[in-house]
Amino acid sequence: MLIQELHDIQAAAGATFAELATTETVPISFGNDAAAMAATKQGVALCDRTHWGRIQISDSDRLRFLHNQSTNNFNILKPGQGCDTVFVTSTARTIDLATAYATEDAVILLVSANRRRQLLELLDRYIFPMDRVELTDITDTTVAFSLLGPESTQLLEKLGVTELDNQSYATHKSIKTPPLSADEGEVRVAVGSGLATPGYTLIAPASDAARLWTELVKAGAVPMGDRIWEQLRIEQGRPAPDFELTDDYNPLEARLLHTITYDKGCYIGQETIARLNTYQGVKQELWGVQLSGPVEPGTVITIGEEKVGKLTSFVKTESGYFGLAYIRTKAGGEGLKVQLGEIAGEVVNLPYLS
């Protein structure tokens, strides 16, 4: 019922909704896609990411536990800090790219919608009887919104939040004062939009969802649907589960180097990642491809008769056709001319990965 109130407000603003395979309902578009895209470049757009999963890990062993489960260094995190990290299999195949926020008494993981249940089961499996770790799925009791665009800081300043200006990525603060927060609880505001676009991510109680969304729009944020998020994700190169993050690829191939700490000691998949790094064993890497026409994901990429890669995501944009692809390292990188059947392509760099 709490989320329904938010959806009613969004529907009144022109939102159309779609149900994901994971059964969450998502605002796909507010009928303003061009204006929302423009706001990400010149103003502030507001994207509802409530369908993403939120997992809380608490008790005294929480940092050590997460340190052993994923690619980044959790042991150095202080309350108010955060990081991106990748959960991988024992052979370092990618499961999900997550963002972690360390608080005074817990860590909140923001994870992909289609990996929430898998990660809950995975983490639960590795909690041993002596571990002081408690897992809580807080997805249904919270909401997540992202502000995207160069005016995001000014918008938060209008709402009385000034402490996060010029802070490092994933730095976050609990806000308990109006107008951003209300009596029901706190709003956690974190640096980073989830994409290469500057911005912030907000996590709040579901009971405060409708009021918070209304306040952000009133302050000047332009509502943005998931369709534009997906376009930006592909254009900027954020890899996603079932597309770029699968059993076929590891985090080095996905170029998620900012999520990997090589000297942190043992963790799941560590041996494979260390070996790939030490012996420069990365055989393919994720790139963008500017395309001359539409192409289906899964299409083989060639140079002449030689297969050099595979397209993983595709989107049509105002400026043409664009995709994400894994390209063999020996074939080359930025500027490489390739073919996808009858369609020509050129390999380009990606802001999220550079």
XYZ file of C-alpha atoms in Angstrom:
354
model
C 0.000 0.000 0.000
C 2.852 2.396 0.813
C 4.457 1.951 -2.609
C 1.018 2.147 -4.259
C 0.676 5.713 -2.969
C 3.979 6.557 -4.701
C 2.826 4.863 -7.917
C -0.455 6.821 -7.802
C 1.509 10.089 -7.681
C 3.770 8.906 -10.503
C 0.779 7.802 -12.619
C -0.838 11.221 -12.132
C 2.409 12.715 -13.516
C 2.108 10.591 -16.690
C 4.020 7.449 -15.730
C 3.444 4.172 -17.547
C 4.463 1.017 -15.701
C 5.838 -2.421 -16.540
C 6.201 -5.532 -14.419
C 9.661 -7.074 -14.316
C 10.318 -10.805 -14.393
C 11.034 -10.409 -10.666
C 7.402 -9.112 -10.275
C 8.368 -5.580 -9.209
C 6.429 -2.790 -10.942
C 8.598 -0.071 -12.474
C 7.781 3.329 -14.007
C 9.116 2.864 -17.552
C 8.440 6.386 -18.825
C 6.751 9.602 -17.723
C 5.992 10.505 -21.346
C 8.866 13.003 -21.207
C 11.871 10.936 -22.295
C 13.570 13.771 -24.211
C 13.113 16.224 -21.324
C 14.327 13.656 -18.790
C 17.439 12.926 -20.865
C 18.112 16.663 -21.187
C 17.759 17.043 -17.414
C 20.533 14.468 -16.841
C 22.852 16.690 -18.906
C 21.774 20.202 -17.907
C 19.597 19.938 -14.783
C 18.415 17.141 -12.475
C 16.457 13.998 -13.300
C 14.811 11.800 -10.659
C 14.743 8.032 -11.209
C 12.814 5.548 -9.062
C 15.129 2.594 -8.320
C 12.896 1.036 -5.670
C 12.779 -2.211 -7.681
C 16.508 -2.689 -6.965
C 17.258 -4.903 -3.965
C 18.402 -3.601 -0.576
C 20.079 -6.065 1.777
C 21.149 -5.077 5.290
C 24.057 -6.917 6.922
C 24.409 -6.256 10.647
C 26.172 -7.518 13.821
C 29.833 -7.304 14.734
C 31.345 -9.511 11.992
C 29.575 -7.722 9.102
C 32.641 -6.052 7.539
C 34.859 -9.123 7.801
C 32.073 -11.267 6.351
C 31.508 -9.019 3.312
C 35.266 -8.630 2.874
C 35.440 -12.412 2.362
C 32.470 -12.539 -0.029
C 33.297 -9.965 -2.719
C 36.064 -8.175 -4.597
C 36.532 -4.903 -2.675
C 38.115 -4.063 0.687
C 35.428 -3.813 3.379
C 37.817 -3.925 6.347
C 38.883 -0.320 5.735
C 35.348 1.114 5.536
C 34.320 3.565 8.250
C 30.713 4.589 8.971
C 29.639 7.082 6.308
C 31.852 5.509 3.644
C 30.980 3.062 0.866
C 32.222 1.339 -2.267
C 31.229 -0.662 -5.313
C 31.969 -4.367 -5.160
C 31.373 -7.444 -7.335
C 29.994 -10.729 -6.092
C 31.535 -13.597 -8.041
C 31.487 -17.392 -8.153
C 34.379 -19.540 -6.897
C 35.851 -19.330 -10.425
C 35.425 -15.509 -10.468
C 32.450 -15.435 -12.840
C 30.329 -12.349 -12.260
C 27.065 -12.495 -10.289
C 26.318 -8.827 -9.578
C 27.774 -5.346 -9.251
C 26.590 -3.879 -5.940
C 27.083 -0.660 -3.986
C 27.742 -0.920 -0.243
C 27.092 1.776 2.368
C 28.664 1.288 5.816
C 26.660 2.794 8.693
C 27.381 2.848 12.447
C 25.829 -0.585 12.960
C 25.240 -2.182 9.532
C 26.125 -2.306 5.844
C 23.391 -1.653 3.279
C 23.896 -3.323 -0.108
C 22.110 -1.881 -3.153
C 21.898 -4.783 -5.616
C 20.283 -5.482 -8.985
C 16.589 -6.416 -8.900
C 17.190 -9.738 -10.639
C 19.996 -10.751 -8.257
C 18.467 -9.930 -4.855
C 17.154 -13.415 -4.045
C 20.252 -15.144 -5.409
C 22.550 -12.946 -3.301
C 20.446 -13.440 -0.163
C 20.728 -17.215 -0.609
C 24.445 -16.991 -1.446
C 25.306 -14.846 1.579
C 23.149 -16.942 3.898
C 24.962 -20.087 2.731
C 28.325 -18.670 3.864
C 27.246 -17.635 7.364
C 28.756 -20.191 9.742
C 27.513 -20.858 13.299
C 30.299 -18.808 14.907
C 29.762 -15.799 12.613
C 28.106 -12.797 14.212
C 26.274 -11.740 11.064
C 22.602 -11.027 10.481
C 21.035 -10.702 7.017
C 17.837 -8.698 6.513
C 16.036 -8.081 3.234
C 14.856 -4.461 3.597
C 13.702 -4.083 -0.020
C 9.979 -4.028 0.809
C 10.321 -1.596 3.730
C 12.474 0.990 1.922
C 12.632 2.890 -1.366
C 15.594 4.029 -3.482
C 15.681 7.106 -5.720
C 18.566 8.508 -7.770
C 19.173 12.132 -8.684
C 21.119 12.450 -11.961
C 22.548 15.628 -13.429
C 24.919 18.553 -12.868
C 22.392 20.494 -10.761
C 21.871 17.652 -8.243
C 24.023 19.279 -5.557
C 22.131 22.573 -5.863
C 18.813 20.753 -5.571
C 19.919 19.063 -2.342
C 21.140 22.407 -1.021
C 17.600 23.742 -1.522
C 16.459 20.925 0.758
C 19.062 21.729 3.399
C 21.664 19.072 2.551
C 25.110 20.650 2.130
C 27.466 18.166 3.840
C 28.039 15.923 0.802
C 29.303 18.537 -1.655
C 32.725 17.526 -3.079
C 32.769 14.268 -1.073
C 34.126 11.038 -2.538
C 31.974 8.401 -4.237
C 29.576 6.450 -1.952
C 30.107 8.839 0.978
C 26.713 9.023 2.658
C 24.845 10.717 5.472
C 21.641 10.067 7.357
C 19.338 13.103 7.128
C 16.650 13.384 9.811
C 15.498 16.965 9.280
C 12.662 18.419 7.128
C 11.960 18.992 4.320
C 14.039 16.030 3.070
C 13.100 13.749 5.936
C 9.974 13.568 8.073
C 8.970 12.212 11.473
C 8.801 8.642 10.156
C 12.576 8.191 9.955
C 15.781 9.042 8.155
C 16.726 9.519 4.518
C 20.193 8.210 3.684
C 21.781 10.356 0.958
C 24.843 8.954 -0.838
C 27.208 10.461 -3.405
C 26.803 8.788 -6.811
C 23.849 8.271 -9.134
C 24.666 4.658 -10.015
C 25.883 5.792 -13.449
C 28.700 7.996 -14.748
C 26.325 10.982 -14.583
C 26.970 13.041 -11.410
C 24.285 12.760 -8.763
C 23.120 11.117 -5.560
C 21.245 8.035 -4.379
C 18.648 8.254 -1.615
C 17.378 5.358 0.508
C 14.339 6.059 2.687
C 11.537 4.276 4.558
C 8.715 3.105 2.271
C 6.320 5.020 4.524
C 7.992 8.245 3.382
C 8.161 7.380 -0.344
C 5.314 9.495 -1.722
C 6.219 12.572 0.344
C 9.927 12.362 -0.524
C 9.245 11.945 -4.273
C 6.899 14.953 -4.173
C 9.479 17.113 -2.350
C 12.210 16.254 -4.880
C 9.964 17.075 -7.854
C 8.824 20.291 -6.168
C 12.496 21.257 -5.738
C 13.033 20.951 -9.519
C 13.840 17.307 -10.328
C 12.406 16.000 -13.623
C 10.858 12.510 -13.247
C 12.680 9.943 -15.401
C 11.545 6.422 -16.323
C 13.537 3.211 -16.376
C 13.734 3.352 -20.195
C 16.081 6.357 -20.011
C 18.046 4.730 -17.169
C 18.591 1.694 -19.427
C 19.643 3.895 -22.352
C 22.164 5.730 -20.160
C 23.393 2.439 -18.694
C 24.242 1.157 -22.167
C 25.646 4.449 -23.502
C 27.855 4.853 -20.413
C 28.835 1.188 -20.060
C 27.493 0.057 -16.698
C 27.430 -3.754 -17.026
C 24.185 -5.469 -15.965
C 23.346 -9.023 -14.839
C 22.115 -11.338 -17.614
C 23.753 -9.070 -20.206
C 27.392 -8.245 -19.351
C 27.526 -9.932 -15.935
C 27.082 -13.659 -16.503
C 28.881 -16.979 -16.057
C 30.834 -16.179 -19.230
C 32.731 -13.176 -17.820
C 34.862 -12.058 -14.871
C 35.195 -8.559 -13.309
C 38.483 -7.792 -15.092
C 36.888 -8.530 -18.469
C 33.953 -6.292 -17.434
C 36.586 -3.608 -16.677
C 35.257 -3.125 -13.146
C 38.763 -2.390 -11.894
C 37.546 0.163 -9.328
C 35.776 -2.678 -7.485
C 38.828 -4.919 -7.063
C 41.403 -4.746 -4.247
C 44.289 -7.050 -5.173
C 46.081 -7.071 -1.806
C 43.085 -7.663 0.484
C 43.720 -11.360 1.110
C 41.476 -14.346 0.547
C 37.897 -14.094 -0.743
C 35.612 -16.102 -3.022
C 37.120 -16.075 -6.543
C 40.345 -14.393 -5.383
C 42.764 -16.970 -6.794
C 41.380 -16.675 -10.324
C 41.345 -12.874 -10.251
C 44.903 -12.702 -8.871
C 46.144 -15.110 -11.542
C 44.454 -13.145 -14.354
C 45.993 -9.925 -13.064
C 49.478 -11.333 -12.456
C 49.787 -13.077 -15.806
C 47.802 -10.500 -17.808
C 45.361 -13.246 -18.731
C 42.377 -11.077 -19.670
C 41.399 -12.326 -23.122
C 38.417 -10.010 -23.769
C 37.161 -6.663 -22.488
C 33.910 -4.708 -22.404
C 33.610 -1.796 -24.864
C 30.981 0.378 -26.493
C 30.154 -0.035 -30.188
C 28.733 2.770 -32.334
C 26.547 0.994 -34.898
C 25.265 1.863 -38.381
C 21.940 0.078 -37.749
C 19.940 -2.085 -35.321
C 21.499 -5.337 -34.096
C 20.225 -8.061 -31.763
C 22.209 -8.754 -28.560
C 24.102 -12.014 -28.978
C 25.234 -11.096 -32.511
C 28.793 -12.182 -33.294
C 31.298 -9.387 -34.016
C 33.859 -9.953 -36.750
C 36.818 -8.377 -38.513
C 36.835 -9.922 -41.956
C 36.267 -13.645 -41.391
C 37.607 -13.617 -37.848
C 35.252 -13.634 -34.839
C 36.475 -11.055 -32.307
C 33.542 -10.597 -29.943
C 29.835 -10.579 -29.111
C 27.221 -7.847 -28.617
C 25.642 -7.983 -25.153
C 23.300 -4.936 -25.033
C 21.724 -2.662 -27.649
C 19.806 0.625 -27.631
C 18.538 3.112 -30.195
C 19.369 6.691 -29.191
C 18.647 10.151 -30.610
C 22.120 10.120 -32.176
C 21.978 6.604 -33.634
C 22.448 2.981 -32.606
C 24.701 1.884 -29.772
C 25.685 -1.339 -28.068
C 27.917 -2.935 -25.462
C 30.187 -5.780 -26.485
C 33.001 -7.979 -25.282
C 35.930 -7.640 -27.730
C 39.001 -9.886 -27.790
C 41.947 -8.040 -26.249
C 44.312 -8.959 -29.091
C 41.897 -7.538 -31.699
C 42.273 -4.016 -30.326
C 40.160 -1.443 -28.533
C 39.025 2.128 -29.090
C 38.740 3.042 -32.797
C 38.584 -0.575 -34.016
C 36.311 -1.032 -37.065
C 34.137 -4.155 -36.854
C 31.190 -5.870 -38.543
C 28.010 -7.339 -37.061
C 26.549 -9.150 -40.048
C 25.678 -6.378 -42.527
C 26.002 -3.661 -39.863
C 29.239 -1.704 -39.462
C 30.521 -0.714 -36.046
C 33.275 1.251 -34.376
C 34.592 0.443 -30.890
C 34.441 3.395 -28.467
C 35.398 3.930 -24.820
C 32.788 4.062 -22.052
C 32.520 6.802 -19.402
C 31.440 4.420 -16.626
C 34.509 2.216 -17.146
C 37.162 4.854 -17.836
